[in-house]
mmCIF file of C-alpha atoms and ligand atoms in Angstrom:
data_model
loop_
_atom_site.group_PDB
_atom_site.id
_atom_site.type_symbol
_atom_site.label_atom_id
_atom_site.label_comp_id
_atom_site.label_asym_id
_atom_site.label_seq_id
_atom_site.Cartn_x
_atom_site.Cartn_y
_atom_site.Cartn_z
ATOM 1 C CA UNK A 1 -28.942 -8.480 -8.048
ATOM 2 C CA UNK A 2 -26.845 -5.753 -9.590
ATOM 3 C CA UNK A 3 -23.255 -5.426 -8.395
ATOM 4 C CA UNK A 4 -21.758 -1.940 -8.186
ATOM 5 C CA UNK A 5 -18.013 -1.664 -7.650
ATOM 6 C CA UNK A 6 -16.542 1.535 -6.220
ATOM 7 C CA UNK A 7 -12.854 2.141 -6.830
ATOM 8 C CA UNK A 8 -10.263 4.871 -7.154
ATOM 9 C CA UNK A 9 -6.707 5.042 -8.417
ATOM 10 C CA UNK A 10 -5.825 7.184 -5.386
ATOM 11 C CA UNK A 11 -6.164 6.330 -1.726
ATOM 12 C CA UNK A 12 -8.080 8.343 0.818
ATOM 13 C CA UNK A 13 -10.469 9.993 -1.634
ATOM 14 C CA UNK A 14 -13.620 8.852 0.196
ATOM 15 C CA UNK A 15 -14.559 5.430 -1.243
ATOM 16 C CA UNK A 16 -15.504 3.807 2.046
ATOM 17 C CA UNK A 17 -17.417 6.859 3.224
ATOM 18 C CA UNK A 18 -19.306 6.952 -0.076
ATOM 19 C CA UNK A 19 -20.107 3.225 -0.108
ATOM 20 C CA UNK A 20 -21.470 3.366 3.452
ATOM 21 C CA UNK A 21 -23.612 6.455 2.914
ATOM 22 C CA UNK A 22 -24.721 5.550 -0.605
ATOM 23 C CA UNK A 23 -25.828 2.227 0.845
ATOM 24 C CA UNK A 24 -27.904 4.038 3.446
ATOM 25 C CA UNK A 25 -29.338 6.386 0.797
ATOM 26 C CA UNK A 26 -30.364 3.442 -1.406
ATOM 27 C CA UNK A 27 -31.912 1.669 1.584
ATOM 28 C CA UNK A 28 -33.859 4.824 2.419
ATOM 29 C CA UNK A 29 -35.182 4.710 -1.154
ATOM 30 C CA UNK A 30 -36.503 1.246 -0.448
ATOM 31 C CA UNK A 31 -33.747 -0.990 -1.796
ATOM 32 C CA UNK A 32 -32.310 -3.983 0.010
ATOM 33 C CA UNK A 33 -28.593 -3.196 0.121
ATOM 34 C CA UNK A 34 -25.658 -5.561 0.583
ATOM 35 C CA UNK A 35 -22.272 -3.948 1.241
ATOM 36 C CA UNK A 36 -19.059 -5.945 0.772
ATOM 37 C CA UNK A 37 -15.677 -4.807 2.067
ATOM 38 C CA UNK A 38 -12.711 -5.816 -0.114
ATOM 39 C CA UNK A 39 -10.144 -3.698 1.722
ATOM 40 C CA UNK A 40 -7.855 -5.071 4.416
ATOM 41 C CA UNK A 41 -8.411 -1.862 6.402
ATOM 42 C CA UNK A 42 -11.814 -3.371 7.286
ATOM 43 C CA UNK A 43 -13.130 0.174 7.672
ATOM 44 C CA UNK A 44 -16.586 -0.145 6.160
ATOM 45 C CA UNK A 45 -17.935 -1.610 9.388
ATOM 46 C CA UNK A 46 -16.825 1.469 11.320
ATOM 47 C CA UNK A 47 -19.673 3.375 9.679
ATOM 48 C CA UNK A 48 -22.157 0.962 11.225
ATOM 49 C CA UNK A 49 -20.872 0.677 14.760
ATOM 50 C CA UNK A 50 -19.477 -2.829 14.394
ATOM 51 C CA UNK A 51 -15.866 -2.056 15.303
ATOM 52 C CA UNK A 52 -15.873 -3.249 18.891
ATOM 53 C CA UNK A 53 -18.238 -6.148 18.749
ATOM 54 C CA UNK A 54 -17.307 -7.676 15.421
ATOM 55 C CA UNK A 55 -13.918 -9.102 14.400
ATOM 56 C CA UNK A 56 -15.306 -11.663 12.028
ATOM 57 C CA UNK A 57 -15.551 -11.427 8.268
ATOM 58 C CA UNK A 58 -15.213 -13.586 5.183
ATOM 59 C CA UNK A 59 -11.457 -13.327 4.563
ATOM 60 C CA UNK A 60 -10.150 -15.514 7.403
ATOM 61 C CA UNK A 61 -11.805 -18.559 5.789
ATOM 62 C CA UNK A 62 -12.456 -17.198 2.312
ATOM 63 C CA UNK A 63 -11.429 -20.338 0.422
ATOM 64 C CA UNK A 64 -13.005 -22.854 2.815
ATOM 65 C CA UNK A 65 -16.373 -21.086 3.141
ATOM 66 C CA UNK A 66 -18.475 -22.076 0.139
ATOM 67 C CA UNK A 67 -21.125 -19.390 0.620
ATOM 68 C CA UNK A 68 -19.887 -16.132 2.095
ATOM 69 C CA UNK A 69 -23.454 -15.265 3.087
ATOM 70 C CA UNK A 70 -22.795 -16.953 6.411
ATOM 71 C CA UNK A 71 -20.500 -14.022 7.319
ATOM 72 C CA UNK A 72 -23.098 -11.377 6.517
ATOM 73 C CA UNK A 73 -24.304 -9.104 9.325
ATOM 74 C CA UNK A 74 -27.508 -7.038 9.325
ATOM 75 C CA UNK A 75 -26.321 -3.546 10.242
ATOM 76 C CA UNK A 76 -29.293 -1.244 9.680
ATOM 77 C CA UNK A 77 -32.758 -1.172 8.161
ATOM 78 C CA UNK A 78 -32.426 -2.776 4.733
ATOM 79 C CA UNK A 79 -28.624 -3.007 4.918
ATOM 80 C CA UNK A 80 -26.452 -6.087 5.241
ATOM 81 C CA UNK A 81 -22.664 -5.981 5.473
ATOM 82 C CA UNK A 82 -20.085 -8.590 4.567
ATOM 83 C CA UNK A 83 -17.074 -7.347 6.547
ATOM 84 C CA UNK A 84 -13.489 -8.078 5.520
ATOM 85 C CA UNK A 85 -12.825 -9.104 9.110
ATOM 86 C CA UNK A 86 -9.595 -9.796 10.909
ATOM 87 C CA UNK A 87 -7.250 -12.024 8.915
ATOM 88 C CA UNK A 88 -3.587 -12.975 9.265
ATOM 89 C CA UNK A 89 -1.010 -12.796 6.462
ATOM 90 C CA UNK A 90 -1.486 -16.416 5.391
ATOM 91 C CA UNK A 91 -5.264 -16.009 5.221
ATOM 92 C CA UNK A 92 -4.964 -12.818 3.188
ATOM 93 C CA UNK A 93 -2.494 -14.526 0.860
ATOM 94 C CA UNK A 94 -4.847 -17.476 0.323
ATOM 95 C CA UNK A 95 -7.566 -15.073 -0.832
ATOM 96 C CA UNK A 96 -5.137 -13.116 -2.987
ATOM 97 C CA UNK A 97 -3.845 -16.292 -4.658
ATOM 98 C CA UNK A 98 -7.376 -17.452 -5.449
ATOM 99 C CA UNK A 99 -8.201 -14.037 -6.907
ATOM 100 C CA UNK A 100 -5.071 -14.033 -9.048
ATOM 101 C CA UNK A 101 -5.710 -17.574 -10.344
ATOM 102 C CA UNK A 102 -9.340 -17.094 -11.438
ATOM 103 C CA UNK A 103 -10.755 -14.118 -9.607
ATOM 104 C CA UNK A 104 -14.090 -13.848 -11.390
ATOM 105 C CA UNK A 105 -14.768 -17.577 -11.111
ATOM 106 C CA UNK A 106 -13.751 -17.592 -7.452
ATOM 107 C CA UNK A 107 -16.027 -14.662 -6.595
ATOM 108 C CA UNK A 108 -18.859 -16.161 -8.626
ATOM 109 C CA UNK A 109 -18.551 -19.343 -6.535
ATOM 110 C CA UNK A 110 -18.464 -17.706 -3.136
ATOM 111 C CA UNK A 111 -20.822 -14.810 -3.839
ATOM 112 C CA UNK A 112 -23.071 -16.724 -6.219
ATOM 113 C CA UNK A 113 -25.939 -17.056 -3.779
ATOM 114 C CA UNK A 114 -25.907 -13.318 -3.055
ATOM 115 C CA UNK A 115 -25.576 -12.385 -6.719
ATOM 116 C CA UNK A 116 -28.512 -14.648 -7.540
ATOM 117 C CA UNK A 117 -30.874 -12.995 -5.046
ATOM 118 C CA UNK A 118 -33.594 -11.214 -6.969
ATOM 119 C CA UNK A 119 -34.017 -7.992 -5.074
ATOM 120 C CA UNK A 120 -31.567 -5.401 -3.981
ATOM 121 C CA UNK A 121 -28.217 -3.913 -4.839
ATOM 122 C CA UNK A 122 -24.684 -4.964 -3.922
ATOM 123 C CA UNK A 123 -22.081 -2.248 -3.330
ATOM 124 C CA UNK A 124 -18.431 -3.315 -3.138
ATOM 125 C CA UNK A 125 -15.815 -1.140 -1.435
ATOM 126 C CA UNK A 126 -12.257 -1.695 -2.670
ATOM 127 C CA UNK A 127 -8.686 -0.888 -1.701
ATOM 128 C CA UNK A 128 -7.061 1.973 -3.637
ATOM 129 C CA UNK A 129 -5.368 1.274 -6.940
ATOM 130 C CA UNK A 130 -5.286 -1.892 -9.031
ATOM 131 C CA UNK A 131 -5.661 -5.128 -7.052
ATOM 132 C CA UNK A 132 -6.617 -8.710 -7.979
ATOM 133 C CA UNK A 133 -9.918 -8.185 -6.134
ATOM 134 C CA UNK A 134 -10.746 -5.097 -8.191
ATOM 135 C CA UNK A 135 -9.866 -6.827 -11.443
ATOM 136 C CA UNK A 136 -12.152 -9.753 -10.577
ATOM 137 C CA UNK A 137 -14.958 -7.509 -9.349
ATOM 138 C CA UNK A 138 -14.842 -5.375 -12.484
ATOM 139 C CA UNK A 139 -15.402 -8.478 -14.590
ATOM 140 C CA UNK A 140 -18.597 -9.218 -12.686
ATOM 141 C CA UNK A 141 -19.784 -5.651 -12.126
ATOM 142 C CA UNK A 142 -23.033 -4.334 -13.577
ATOM 143 C CA UNK A 143 -21.806 -0.825 -12.902
ATOM 144 C CA UNK A 144 -18.406 0.566 -12.024
ATOM 145 C CA UNK A 145 -17.984 3.817 -10.129
ATOM 146 C CA UNK A 146 -14.653 5.621 -10.011
ATOM 147 C CA UNK A 147 -14.195 8.217 -7.312
ATOM 148 C CA UNK A 148 -11.852 11.179 -7.756
ATOM 149 C CA UNK A 149 -11.210 14.507 -6.096
ATOM 150 C CA UNK A 150 -11.492 17.829 -7.919
ATOM 151 C CA UNK A 151 -7.788 18.518 -7.984
ATOM 152 C CA UNK A 152 -4.991 18.626 -10.527
ATOM 153 C CA UNK A 153 -3.680 15.113 -9.906
ATOM 154 C CA UNK A 154 -7.160 13.641 -10.238
ATOM 155 C CA UNK A 155 -7.604 15.485 -13.506
ATOM 156 C CA UNK A 156 -4.360 13.952 -14.771
ATOM 157 C CA UNK A 157 -5.754 10.491 -13.950
ATOM 158 C CA UNK A 158 -9.049 11.120 -15.736
ATOM 159 C CA UNK A 159 -8.154 9.604 -19.142
ATOM 160 C CA UNK A 160 -6.943 6.419 -17.455
ATOM 161 C CA UNK A 161 -9.997 6.231 -15.222
ATOM 162 C CA UNK A 162 -12.355 6.656 -18.153
ATOM 163 C CA UNK A 163 -10.261 4.144 -20.077
ATOM 164 C CA UNK A 164 -9.989 6.443 -23.060
ATOM 165 C CA UNK A 165 -6.459 5.147 -23.595
ATOM 166 C CA UNK A 166 -7.345 1.462 -23.480
ATOM 167 C CA UNK A 167 -8.880 0.415 -26.819
ATOM 168 C CA UNK A 168 -8.796 -3.263 -25.805
ATOM 169 C CA UNK A 169 -11.409 -2.566 -23.151
ATOM 170 C CA UNK A 170 -13.774 -0.530 -25.303
ATOM 171 C CA UNK A 171 -16.280 -3.371 -25.376
ATOM 172 C CA UNK A 172 -16.921 -2.614 -21.726
ATOM 173 C CA UNK A 173 -19.013 0.300 -20.547
ATOM 174 C CA UNK A 174 -16.655 2.900 -19.047
ATOM 175 C CA UNK A 175 -17.034 3.610 -15.348
ATOM 176 C CA UNK A 176 -19.279 6.298 -13.975
ATOM 177 C CA UNK A 177 -17.410 9.075 -12.248
ATOM 178 C CA UNK A 178 -18.073 10.772 -8.916
ATOM 179 C CA UNK A 179 -16.098 13.838 -7.880
ATOM 180 C CA UNK A 180 -15.779 14.033 -4.121
ATOM 181 C CA UNK A 181 -14.918 16.735 -1.600
ATOM 182 C CA UNK A 182 -15.770 19.672 -3.843
ATOM 183 C CA UNK A 183 -15.366 23.008 -2.105
ATOM 184 C CA UNK A 184 -17.091 25.617 -4.252
ATOM 185 C CA UNK A 185 -15.100 28.377 -2.561
ATOM 186 C CA UNK A 186 -11.951 26.988 -4.144
ATOM 187 C CA UNK A 187 -11.413 28.045 -7.707
ATOM 188 C CA UNK A 188 -9.446 24.933 -8.647
ATOM 189 C CA UNK A 189 -12.309 22.722 -7.443
ATOM 190 C CA UNK A 190 -14.845 24.696 -9.466
ATOM 191 C CA UNK A 191 -12.629 24.631 -12.566
ATOM 192 C CA UNK A 192 -11.975 20.901 -12.392
ATOM 193 C CA UNK A 193 -15.671 20.143 -11.865
ATOM 194 C CA UNK A 194 -16.602 22.393 -14.804
ATOM 195 C CA UNK A 195 -13.956 20.764 -16.991
ATOM 196 C CA UNK A 196 -15.205 17.257 -16.179
ATOM 197 C CA UNK A 197 -18.828 18.311 -16.805
ATOM 198 C CA UNK A 198 -17.781 19.642 -20.193
ATOM 199 C CA UNK A 199 -15.537 16.751 -21.262
ATOM 200 C CA UNK A 200 -17.167 13.736 -19.649
ATOM 201 C CA UNK A 201 -20.717 14.790 -18.858
ATOM 202 C CA UNK A 202 -22.194 11.401 -19.748
ATOM 203 C CA UNK A 203 -19.786 9.655 -17.405
ATOM 204 C CA UNK A 204 -20.324 12.015 -14.476
ATOM 205 C CA UNK A 205 -22.701 10.357 -12.039
ATOM 206 C CA UNK A 206 -22.496 13.181 -9.551
ATOM 207 C CA UNK A 207 -20.492 15.373 -7.228
ATOM 208 C CA UNK A 208 -20.254 15.412 -3.452
ATOM 209 C CA UNK A 209 -19.440 18.553 -1.540
ATOM 210 C CA UNK A 210 -16.647 18.728 0.993
ATOM 211 C CA UNK A 211 -18.580 18.428 4.208
ATOM 212 C CA UNK A 212 -17.265 17.741 7.685
ATOM 213 C CA UNK A 213 -20.573 16.081 8.559
ATOM 214 C CA UNK A 214 -19.347 12.985 6.727
ATOM 215 C CA UNK A 215 -16.270 12.654 8.941
ATOM 216 C CA UNK A 216 -18.242 13.548 12.061
ATOM 217 C CA UNK A 217 -20.901 10.964 11.245
ATOM 218 C CA UNK A 218 -18.419 8.090 11.093
ATOM 219 C CA UNK A 219 -16.904 9.285 14.362
ATOM 220 C CA UNK A 220 -20.386 8.727 15.809
ATOM 221 C CA UNK A 221 -20.543 5.405 13.921
ATOM 222 C CA UNK A 222 -23.609 6.432 11.992
ATOM 223 C CA UNK A 223 -24.543 7.599 8.515
ATOM 224 C CA UNK A 224 -24.622 11.227 7.503
ATOM 225 C CA UNK A 225 -28.392 10.826 7.115
ATOM 226 C CA UNK A 226 -28.760 9.918 10.781
ATOM 227 C CA UNK A 227 -26.151 12.434 11.944
ATOM 228 C CA UNK A 228 -27.001 15.484 9.809
ATOM 229 C CA UNK A 229 -29.780 14.752 7.343
ATOM 230 C CA UNK A 230 -29.744 18.285 5.937
ATOM 231 C CA UNK A 231 -26.006 18.423 5.323
ATOM 232 C CA UNK A 232 -24.959 19.291 1.775
ATOM 233 C CA UNK A 233 -23.148 15.989 1.327
ATOM 234 C CA UNK A 234 -26.257 14.072 2.414
ATOM 235 C CA UNK A 235 -28.252 15.814 -0.319
ATOM 236 C CA UNK A 236 -25.525 15.116 -2.888
ATOM 237 C CA UNK A 237 -25.343 11.433 -1.994
ATOM 238 C CA UNK A 238 -29.135 11.111 -2.034
ATOM 239 C CA UNK A 239 -29.172 12.614 -5.543
ATOM 240 C CA UNK A 240 -26.551 10.098 -6.690
ATOM 241 C CA UNK A 241 -28.585 7.262 -5.154
ATOM 242 C CA UNK A 242 -31.661 8.367 -7.109
ATOM 243 C CA UNK A 243 -29.691 8.467 -10.369
ATOM 244 C CA UNK A 244 -28.224 5.052 -9.647
ATOM 245 C CA UNK A 245 -31.641 3.631 -8.967
ATOM 246 C CA UNK A 246 -32.926 4.932 -12.287
ATOM 247 C CA UNK A 247 -29.910 3.506 -14.135
ATOM 248 C CA UNK A 248 -30.164 0.078 -12.535
ATOM 249 C CA UNK A 249 -33.946 -0.275 -12.520
ATOM 250 C CA UNK A 250 -35.209 1.855 -15.420
ATOM 251 C CA UNK A 251 -38.487 -0.056 -15.680
ATOM 252 C CA UNK A 252 -39.245 -0.472 -12.010
ATOM 253 C CA UNK A 253 -40.897 1.681 -9.443
ATOM 254 C CA UNK A 254 -39.189 1.694 -6.076
ATOM 255 C CA UNK A 255 -41.391 0.038 -3.513
ATOM 256 C CA UNK A 256 -40.562 1.816 -0.265
ATOM 257 C CA UNK A 257 -39.718 -0.493 2.594
ATOM 258 C CA UNK A 258 -41.036 0.526 5.968
ATOM 259 C CA UNK A 259 -38.455 3.063 7.144
ATOM 260 C CA UNK A 260 -38.090 3.083 10.878
ATOM 261 C CA UNK A 261 -35.532 5.848 10.805
ATOM 262 C CA UNK A 262 -32.595 3.893 12.210
ATOM 263 C CA UNK A 263 -30.347 4.425 9.195
HETATM 264 N N1 LIG B 301 -17.164 14.774 0.906
HETATM 265 C C1 LIG B 301 -16.328 14.743 1.963
HETATM 266 N N2 LIG B 301 -16.161 15.864 2.726
HETATM 267 C C2 LIG B 301 -15.310 15.856 3.769
HETATM 268 N N3 LIG B 301 -14.591 14.801 4.154
HETATM 269 C C3 LIG B 301 -14.721 13.660 3.457
HETATM 270 C C4 LIG B 301 -15.595 13.559 2.329
HETATM 271 N N4 LIG B 301 -15.519 12.297 1.839
HETATM 272 C C5 LIG B 301 -14.635 11.636 2.610
HETATM 273 N N5 LIG B 301 -14.142 12.441 3.590
HETATM 274 C C6 LIG B 301 -13.135 12.119 4.604
HETATM 275 O O1 LIG B 301 -11.956 11.718 3.914
HETATM 276 C C7 LIG B 301 -11.254 10.740 4.667
HETATM 277 C C8 LIG B 301 -11.004 9.520 3.804
HETATM 278 O O2 LIG B 301 -12.241 8.893 3.531
HETATM 279 P P1 LIG B 301 -12.339 7.322 3.256
HETATM 280 O O3 LIG B 301 -11.661 6.550 4.324
HETATM 281 O O4 LIG B 301 -13.759 7.049 2.982
HETATM 282 O O5 LIG B 301 -11.477 7.238 1.922
HETATM 283 P P2 LIG B 301 -11.059 5.923 1.120
HETATM 284 O O6 LIG B 301 -10.977 6.309 -0.320
HETATM 285 O O7 LIG B 301 -11.935 4.796 1.472
HETATM 286 O O8 LIG B 301 -9.614 5.655 1.702
HETATM 287 P P3 LIG B 301 -8.698 4.374 1.393
HETATM 288 O O9 LIG B 301 -8.152 4.575 0.010
HETATM 289 O O10 LIG B 301 -7.638 4.438 2.465
HETATM 290 O O11 LIG B 301 -9.599 3.164 1.499
HETATM 291 C C9 LIG B 301 -12.119 10.446 5.889
HETATM 292 O O12 LIG B 301 -11.614 11.209 6.958
HETATM 293 C C10 LIG B 301 -13.504 10.937 5.478
HETATM 294 O O13 LIG B 301 -14.281 11.334 6.583
HETATM 295 MG MG1 LIG B 302 -11.488 2.887 2.114
#
């Protein structure tokens, strides 16, 4: 199934929040969604209420566990999560070393069974900046999404994110861009969004409004769709999910799964 990797050169821009809620949006459209957490913060599970009851994940025994599917948890209708889990320094280093040595091969081995499943979409959440995990994931990815804010420093990073300055990588499709936390009352936000639309329209997958509902939803350990379905950010993320679906499955109709409203 297609693997989508979400990354950002900057920390704290909203990757984990987006992965969690985009996963819910895709599941609400009828897709089977598998979320994988590649960040030691282990924060993706907080969006699904696993924090207290679940300390386990794939990292503690990443090398020894042949098929990481055994660490997968069903967290909502149509959504499975592979949490990073609690891991000590030696366990984290073992994973890091394997990723540095042959990251793509290592991930292909341990995620092979999931990647080979016919239906669904995998969304990978990553730590900020360049990491061995991101490098390996990007080799395997069917689609890469880079998340930025609509501010001056994000704008300065745009050429690097879109890889316009890296001719050696031109064989690879550049990442799709999402601008997050746009506040239309702020002129700088509007200007940056307009600039990106003008200069990189084909790469712009969508924009997400600044919306406290997203932060409030995770505080309640639920998605923005469950917490405030009519929030602006929920609409924005649903729109992005529809575009993604069309990009990944251009020839297929979505067959809605029975939605019991627990997402
Ligand atoms: N569109 C938005 N509107 C308002 N707040 C948002 C929005 N998106 C994310 N946030 C908030 O921004 C903060 C950072 O979000 P998040 O943890 O998802 O970022 P991250 O990129 O995963 O961070 P890190 O780089 O540390 O992994 C959180 O408090 C989250 O609720
Ligand atoms: Mg994060």
